[in-house]
C-alpha cells in the first residue's frame, strides 16, 4: 500500500511532466502560457490528500445546521485556515429567517381508525451489521424536517401523486382526482422538492409528505448503507421547500442584504410572506414510514410508470372519474374501487420555531495588483442538514486545500493580477441564503467581477463533472486537461471516458457536445452560483466529482459513509482542490478574459430554433424574426471577438471590460414574469422544475403556459438583450 503522503507527492510529478511538456497546448487568454504553467505546477504540488481528510473529519465531527453553535464552530475553523494561508479574512454575519422543528408527528390511520404508522422513525441502522454507523445517535440531530415549511395541524385523506411534477398533477386532474383538501404523498426526484409543494399548494392540497422511494436511491439501486452506498430503510432526505424559482435568499429581504443592522421596516413582515414560502405543511419521510401508507391506499392503480420499488402495487388513494387512460403511462389507471375500507387518513402535526437567526459567511481576500474591482470569486457552502460529509463539506475540504495552495504561492512572493475572493457560505441548504445575502450586499462591485466558481458536492465518488455558462465551458475543459487524475491520465481524459457510461447531475445535453467533446451542463439552480449568474450576470461554473451517493441530506451523509464509499484515501479531494485552484489562478492572471462568445452565440441560436419548434407544437403564432436576427448578430460578434482575443492589443483593459459587460448586457432589468429577481434572459431555474435550467426562460415558459402575448413580450426582451450584448462586442478592440 502506498502511503497517502507518498500519493500526495507523486501526483504533482505527473502535473509537472504534463505542464512542462514541449507539446503543451496554447491556453486561450494567455499570450504566453509558459510562466503560468510553472505557477500551476508550484500550486498543484501543495494540496494534500491527508490534510483534506483531516479538514473533512473536523468539519463533520458534529451536526452543524445553519445558525447552530456547531455551525459557528465550523466558521471559526475555516476562518483560521484562511488566515493561516495569508488571506484577509472576516466572518460576516447576517440575520435571516429560518424554521427549526420543535415537534414533528406524522400518523396514518385506516378507515377503522387503526393506526398504520407513527413517525417519523429515527434514522438508524443495525450497529452489529457491516460496521453499523458511529454517528447516528448524536442527540444534537434535529428531527427530519423541511426548511421553509410552516407549522400546521392537518388531518386529511391521502392521494399519491408520483413525483409531484406539474405533469403528474395534471394527470390526476385528467383522471378526475382532486387533491383539494387532501394530503399529497409524493416521492423525491424529477424536480426540486419545493416545487412539489408549490404545485400541490396551487391545486388546493392541505399538506405534503415527500418520501424517498427505493427505486430512486435505495435498495433497487444497490446495497443499502452500511453494506453499500444507498439509502437505508429509515434514511430521510431533508431539504428546503423555499420556492427558489421565485427568489432565493432570506425570505424577508429579496434584493436587499439581511445585515444585522437592517431595520425591520426594510423586511417583509412574516404575515406577508406568501411569495416564496409555503403556506401548507410539508415534511419528509423515509420509505420505512411511507410504505404502510402507500400499501394501504385504495382507489385506482397508479399509472404503471408511477410504480416505485416497494413490494406492492401503488394506488392513487382516491376515487377518479373512472375514465380509461390509454398508453403505458395510464395502464391500470381508472381501475379498482375506492371504498371506506381502503381509505387512508394522515394526521400531520408540525410545530416550527420560525425566527430571525444569525448565520455566518467567511470571506477571504487576496488583493490583486491591478487595484481594480475585477474580482475572481470562488465559494462553497459550509452548513449541513446534519453532518454533511459529501454535501457540502467534501467541497469545503477541497476548497481549504485550494486556499492552502494559494497561501503557499503568496509565501513565495506571488500576487494575483485580479483580486481573489473566497467565500464559505452559510445557510445554503435553507435557500442559498448566505451567498445571496453577500451578493446582494456587494451588487455594485460584483458588476465588475469576472467570474464566480462554485463547488458544492465536491466529492461523492470518482466521476468529475461540471456545469457552466457557455462562455466558460472551454475554460473548464482546458483546466481539467492540466490536472492529473488518480485513475491515470488527466481529469479531462477520465471525464470524457466516464461520460460514455455515467450520465450525471450536471451534464445535461448541450449544443456544444456535437463535436464529440465532453458535455458541460447548463446552470439551473440549487447551489450558490445562482445569485451570481442569474441575478447579477457574473459568468459562473460549478464543479464536482460524483458517484453512487444514496444518502443525500440524511444522517448517514457522514464521515463513515465518505471513507467507505466516496474517497477513502482523499485523492479525489486533492484532485478537486487542484481543479478549483487552477480555475481561480487562470482567471486571476489571464491576459485576456477567456470567455468564448463564439460558443455562446451558437448555443443561443440553437435555443431559439428549439423554441420555435416548441411554439409550433403548441399551435402558437409567434414572430421569431427579430430575435433570430439578434441571435445571429450576437453569434457573429462572438466569432469576431474571439479573433481579437487571440491577438489582443498591448493594453487589453478596454477589451476585457467589453467582454465582461457583454454578459451583464444579457440581463433584463425588469426580470422574468412573476419572478423579477431572476434577470438573466438566457438561463434560469424553471418555475416548475426548480433545479433544472430553462434556457431563454421568458420565451420558453411563455410557450409552455401557453401564453402567446407573454412569449412575444419575452421575445422582445430577449432581442433587446442580445442586441445590447452584440453591440458591446462589436465595439471592442
Short mmCIF file of N, CA and C in Angstrom, two decimals, residues 168-261:
data_model
loop_
_atom_site.label_atom_id
_atom_site.label_comp_id
_atom_site.label_asym_id
_atom_site.label_seq_id
_atom_site.Cartn_x
_atom_site.Cartn_y
_atom_site.Cartn_z
N UNK A 168 -47.63 15.38 -13.38
CA UNK A 168 -48.28 14.40 -12.50
C UNK A 168 -49.60 14.94 -11.95
N UNK A 169 -49.61 16.20 -11.52
CA UNK A 169 -50.86 16.78 -11.02
C UNK A 169 -51.88 16.93 -12.14
N UNK A 170 -51.39 17.25 -13.34
CA UNK A 170 -52.30 17.34 -14.48
C UNK A 170 -52.89 15.98 -14.80
N UNK A 171 -52.09 14.93 -14.66
CA UNK A 171 -52.59 13.57 -14.90
C UNK A 171 -53.68 13.20 -13.90
N UNK A 172 -53.48 13.54 -12.63
CA UNK A 172 -54.52 13.28 -11.63
C UNK A 172 -55.82 13.99 -12.01
N UNK A 173 -55.70 15.24 -12.45
CA UNK A 173 -56.89 16.01 -12.83
C UNK A 173 -57.61 15.34 -14.00
N UNK A 174 -56.84 14.82 -14.96
CA UNK A 174 -57.46 14.14 -16.10
C UNK A 174 -58.22 12.89 -15.65
N UNK A 175 -57.73 12.26 -14.58
CA UNK A 175 -58.39 11.08 -14.05
C UNK A 175 -59.56 11.44 -13.15
N UNK A 176 -59.81 12.74 -13.00
CA UNK A 176 -60.92 13.18 -12.17
C UNK A 176 -60.63 13.13 -10.69
N UNK A 177 -59.35 13.09 -10.33
CA UNK A 177 -58.96 13.01 -8.92
C UNK A 177 -58.53 14.38 -8.44
N UNK A 178 -59.21 14.89 -7.46
CA UNK A 178 -58.89 16.19 -6.89
C UNK A 178 -58.02 16.01 -5.65
N UNK A 179 -57.04 16.87 -5.50
CA UNK A 179 -56.21 16.85 -4.29
C UNK A 179 -56.64 17.95 -3.33
N UNK A 180 -57.68 18.67 -3.66
CA UNK A 180 -58.12 19.77 -2.81
C UNK A 180 -58.51 19.25 -1.43
N UNK A 181 -57.89 19.84 -0.41
CA UNK A 181 -58.17 19.43 0.96
C UNK A 181 -57.52 18.13 1.37
N UNK A 182 -56.73 17.52 0.47
CA UNK A 182 -56.08 16.24 0.74
C UNK A 182 -54.61 16.46 1.15
N UNK A 183 -54.04 15.42 1.76
CA UNK A 183 -52.59 15.37 1.96
C UNK A 183 -52.01 14.57 0.81
N UNK A 184 -51.10 15.17 0.10
CA UNK A 184 -50.49 14.54 -1.07
C UNK A 184 -49.18 13.88 -0.64
N UNK A 185 -49.00 12.62 -1.02
CA UNK A 185 -47.72 11.95 -0.79
C UNK A 185 -47.02 11.79 -2.13
N UNK A 186 -45.80 12.27 -2.21
CA UNK A 186 -45.02 12.24 -3.45
C UNK A 186 -43.63 11.72 -3.13
N UNK A 187 -42.96 11.25 -4.16
CA UNK A 187 -41.60 10.78 -3.95
C UNK A 187 -40.59 11.80 -4.44
N UNK A 188 -39.41 11.76 -3.83
CA UNK A 188 -38.32 12.63 -4.23
C UNK A 188 -37.86 12.28 -5.64
N UNK A 189 -37.42 13.31 -6.38
CA UNK A 189 -36.88 13.11 -7.70
C UNK A 189 -37.62 13.92 -8.75
N UNK A 190 -37.02 14.06 -9.92
CA UNK A 190 -37.59 14.68 -11.11
C UNK A 190 -37.68 16.21 -11.03
N UNK A 191 -37.98 16.75 -9.88
CA UNK A 191 -38.00 18.20 -9.73
C UNK A 191 -37.56 18.56 -8.31
N UNK A 192 -37.30 19.82 -8.09
CA UNK A 192 -36.90 20.32 -6.77
C UNK A 192 -38.05 20.12 -5.79
N UNK A 193 -37.71 19.70 -4.58
CA UNK A 193 -38.75 19.37 -3.59
C UNK A 193 -39.71 20.54 -3.33
N UNK A 194 -39.18 21.78 -3.36
CA UNK A 194 -40.05 22.92 -3.11
C UNK A 194 -41.12 23.08 -4.18
N UNK A 195 -40.80 22.65 -5.39
CA UNK A 195 -41.78 22.75 -6.48
C UNK A 195 -42.92 21.77 -6.27
N UNK A 196 -42.66 20.64 -5.62
CA UNK A 196 -43.73 19.70 -5.31
C UNK A 196 -44.79 20.39 -4.43
N UNK A 197 -44.32 21.11 -3.44
CA UNK A 197 -45.25 21.84 -2.57
C UNK A 197 -45.86 23.02 -3.30
N UNK A 198 -45.06 23.70 -4.10
CA UNK A 198 -45.53 24.86 -4.87
C UNK A 198 -46.73 24.49 -5.74
N UNK A 199 -46.63 23.34 -6.42
CA UNK A 199 -47.73 22.90 -7.29
C UNK A 199 -48.89 22.37 -6.48
N UNK A 200 -48.59 21.55 -5.46
CA UNK A 200 -49.66 20.99 -4.63
C UNK A 200 -50.49 22.09 -3.99
N UNK A 201 -49.82 23.14 -3.57
CA UNK A 201 -50.50 24.28 -2.96
C UNK A 201 -51.45 24.93 -3.96
N UNK A 202 -51.00 25.07 -5.21
CA UNK A 202 -51.83 25.67 -6.25
C UNK A 202 -53.06 24.80 -6.56
N UNK A 203 -52.91 23.50 -6.39
CA UNK A 203 -54.03 22.58 -6.64
C UNK A 203 -54.92 22.40 -5.41
N UNK A 204 -54.62 23.12 -4.32
CA UNK A 204 -55.51 23.11 -3.17
C UNK A 204 -55.23 22.06 -2.12
N UNK A 205 -54.06 21.41 -2.16
CA UNK A 205 -53.74 20.39 -1.18
C UNK A 205 -53.63 21.01 0.21
N UNK A 206 -53.87 20.19 1.23
CA UNK A 206 -53.79 20.66 2.62
C UNK A 206 -52.42 20.41 3.23
N UNK A 207 -51.65 19.51 2.66
CA UNK A 207 -50.33 19.19 3.18
C UNK A 207 -49.61 18.29 2.21
N UNK A 208 -48.29 18.13 2.41
CA UNK A 208 -47.47 17.31 1.51
C UNK A 208 -46.52 16.46 2.34
N UNK A 209 -46.42 15.20 1.98
CA UNK A 209 -45.39 14.30 2.51
C UNK A 209 -44.49 13.90 1.35
N UNK A 210 -43.18 14.00 1.54
CA UNK A 210 -42.23 13.66 0.48
C UNK A 210 -41.35 12.52 0.99
N UNK A 211 -41.38 11.41 0.30
CA UNK A 211 -40.61 10.26 0.77
C UNK A 211 -39.57 9.85 -0.26
N UNK A 212 -38.59 9.10 0.20
CA UNK A 212 -37.54 8.57 -0.68
C UNK A 212 -37.91 7.16 -1.09
N UNK A 213 -38.20 6.97 -2.36
CA UNK A 213 -38.56 5.64 -2.85
C UNK A 213 -37.28 4.85 -3.14
N UNK A 214 -37.25 3.58 -2.77
CA UNK A 214 -36.04 2.78 -3.04
C UNK A 214 -35.71 2.64 -4.52
N UNK A 215 -36.67 2.96 -5.39
CA UNK A 215 -36.37 2.94 -6.82
C UNK A 215 -35.37 4.01 -7.19
N UNK A 216 -35.34 5.08 -6.41
CA UNK A 216 -34.54 6.24 -6.78
C UNK A 216 -33.17 6.28 -6.10
N UNK A 217 -33.09 5.90 -4.83
CA UNK A 217 -31.77 5.92 -4.20
C UNK A 217 -31.63 4.86 -3.11
N UNK A 218 -32.48 3.83 -3.15
CA UNK A 218 -32.43 2.78 -2.13
C UNK A 218 -32.02 1.44 -2.69
N UNK A 219 -32.58 0.36 -2.13
CA UNK A 219 -32.11 -0.99 -2.45
C UNK A 219 -32.28 -1.37 -3.91
N UNK A 220 -33.19 -0.71 -4.62
CA UNK A 220 -33.36 -1.00 -6.04
C UNK A 220 -32.12 -0.62 -6.83
N UNK A 221 -31.36 0.35 -6.31
CA UNK A 221 -30.15 0.82 -6.99
C UNK A 221 -28.91 0.02 -6.61
N UNK A 222 -28.92 -0.60 -5.43
CA UNK A 222 -27.75 -1.35 -4.96
C UNK A 222 -27.84 -1.58 -3.46
N UNK A 223 -26.76 -2.10 -2.90
CA UNK A 223 -26.75 -2.42 -1.48
C UNK A 223 -26.94 -1.17 -0.63
N UNK A 224 -27.73 -1.34 0.42
CA UNK A 224 -28.03 -0.23 1.32
C UNK A 224 -26.89 -0.05 2.34
N UNK A 225 -26.74 1.19 2.76
CA UNK A 225 -25.79 1.52 3.82
C UNK A 225 -26.22 0.81 5.12
N UNK A 226 -25.27 0.24 5.88
CA UNK A 226 -23.81 0.40 5.77
C UNK A 226 -23.11 -0.64 4.90
N UNK A 227 -23.85 -1.60 4.31
CA UNK A 227 -23.20 -2.56 3.42
C UNK A 227 -22.78 -1.89 2.13
N UNK A 228 -23.66 -1.04 1.60
CA UNK A 228 -23.39 -0.34 0.34
C UNK A 228 -23.71 1.14 0.48
N UNK A 229 -23.66 1.88 -0.62
CA UNK A 229 -23.78 3.33 -0.54
C UNK A 229 -25.19 3.88 -0.59
N UNK A 230 -26.22 3.02 -0.72
CA UNK A 230 -27.56 3.53 -0.98
C UNK A 230 -28.38 3.68 0.30
N UNK A 231 -29.45 4.48 0.18
CA UNK A 231 -30.24 4.90 1.34
C UNK A 231 -30.86 3.69 2.05
N UNK A 232 -30.64 3.59 3.36
CA UNK A 232 -31.26 2.50 4.11
C UNK A 232 -32.73 2.80 4.38
N UNK A 233 -33.40 1.83 4.96
CA UNK A 233 -34.86 1.88 5.10
C UNK A 233 -35.35 3.12 5.84
N UNK A 234 -34.64 3.52 6.89
CA UNK A 234 -35.09 4.66 7.68
C UNK A 234 -34.46 5.99 7.25
N UNK A 235 -33.65 5.97 6.22
CA UNK A 235 -32.99 7.20 5.77
C UNK A 235 -33.98 8.23 5.24
N UNK A 236 -33.80 9.47 5.63
CA UNK A 236 -34.71 10.55 5.24
C UNK A 236 -33.93 11.64 4.52
N UNK A 237 -34.48 12.12 3.43
CA UNK A 237 -33.91 13.28 2.74
C UNK A 237 -34.56 14.55 3.28
N UNK A 238 -33.80 15.31 4.05
CA UNK A 238 -34.26 16.63 4.46
C UNK A 238 -34.13 17.58 3.27
N UNK A 239 -34.47 18.85 3.48
CA UNK A 239 -34.25 19.83 2.43
C UNK A 239 -35.23 20.98 2.52
N UNK A 240 -34.83 22.10 1.95
CA UNK A 240 -35.68 23.28 1.94
C UNK A 240 -36.77 23.15 0.89
N UNK A 241 -37.95 23.67 1.21
CA UNK A 241 -39.01 23.78 0.21
C UNK A 241 -39.28 25.23 -0.15
N UNK A 242 -38.33 26.12 0.21
CA UNK A 242 -38.47 27.50 -0.25
C UNK A 242 -38.65 27.50 -1.76
N UNK A 243 -39.50 28.39 -2.26
CA UNK A 243 -39.76 28.41 -3.69
C UNK A 243 -38.63 29.15 -4.40
N UNK A 244 -37.52 28.42 -4.59
CA UNK A 244 -36.31 29.01 -5.17
C UNK A 244 -36.53 29.69 -6.52
N UNK A 245 -37.37 29.16 -7.41
CA UNK A 245 -37.55 29.83 -8.70
C UNK A 245 -38.23 31.20 -8.60
N UNK A 246 -38.79 31.52 -7.42
CA UNK A 246 -39.35 32.86 -7.23
C UNK A 246 -38.22 33.81 -6.81
N UNK A 247 -37.56 33.48 -5.73
CA UNK A 247 -36.29 34.13 -5.37
C UNK A 247 -35.64 33.34 -4.25
N UNK A 248 -34.31 33.28 -4.22
CA UNK A 248 -33.59 32.63 -3.12
C UNK A 248 -33.22 33.66 -2.05
N UNK A 249 -32.51 33.19 -1.05
CA UNK A 249 -32.03 34.08 -0.01
C UNK A 249 -33.00 34.22 1.14
N UNK A 250 -32.71 35.18 2.02
CA UNK A 250 -33.59 35.43 3.16
C UNK A 250 -34.98 35.80 2.65
N UNK A 251 -36.01 35.07 3.04
CA UNK A 251 -37.35 35.35 2.50
C UNK A 251 -37.85 36.76 2.80
N UNK A 252 -37.34 37.38 3.87
CA UNK A 252 -37.87 38.69 4.26
C UNK A 252 -37.20 39.85 3.53
N UNK A 253 -36.15 39.58 2.74
CA UNK A 253 -35.40 40.69 2.14
C UNK A 253 -34.99 40.43 0.70
N UNK A 254 -35.92 40.12 -0.21
CA UNK A 254 -35.50 39.90 -1.61
C UNK A 254 -34.84 41.15 -2.19
N UNK A 255 -33.62 40.97 -2.72
CA UNK A 255 -32.90 42.09 -3.33
C UNK A 255 -32.15 42.96 -2.36
N UNK A 256 -32.28 42.70 -1.06
CA UNK A 256 -31.65 43.51 -0.02
C UNK A 256 -30.87 42.59 0.91
N UNK A 257 -29.67 43.00 1.32
CA UNK A 257 -28.86 42.18 2.21
C UNK A 257 -29.41 42.22 3.63
N UNK A 258 -29.51 41.07 4.26
CA UNK A 258 -30.06 40.95 5.62
C UNK A 258 -28.98 41.17 6.67
N UNK A 259 -28.40 42.35 6.65
CA UNK A 259 -27.35 42.67 7.62
C UNK A 259 -27.95 42.80 9.02
N UNK A 260 -27.08 42.72 10.02
CA UNK A 260 -27.56 42.76 11.40
C UNK A 260 -28.26 44.06 11.73
N UNK A 261 -27.83 45.14 11.07
CA UNK A 261 -28.41 46.45 11.39
C UNK A 261 -29.56 46.85 10.47
#
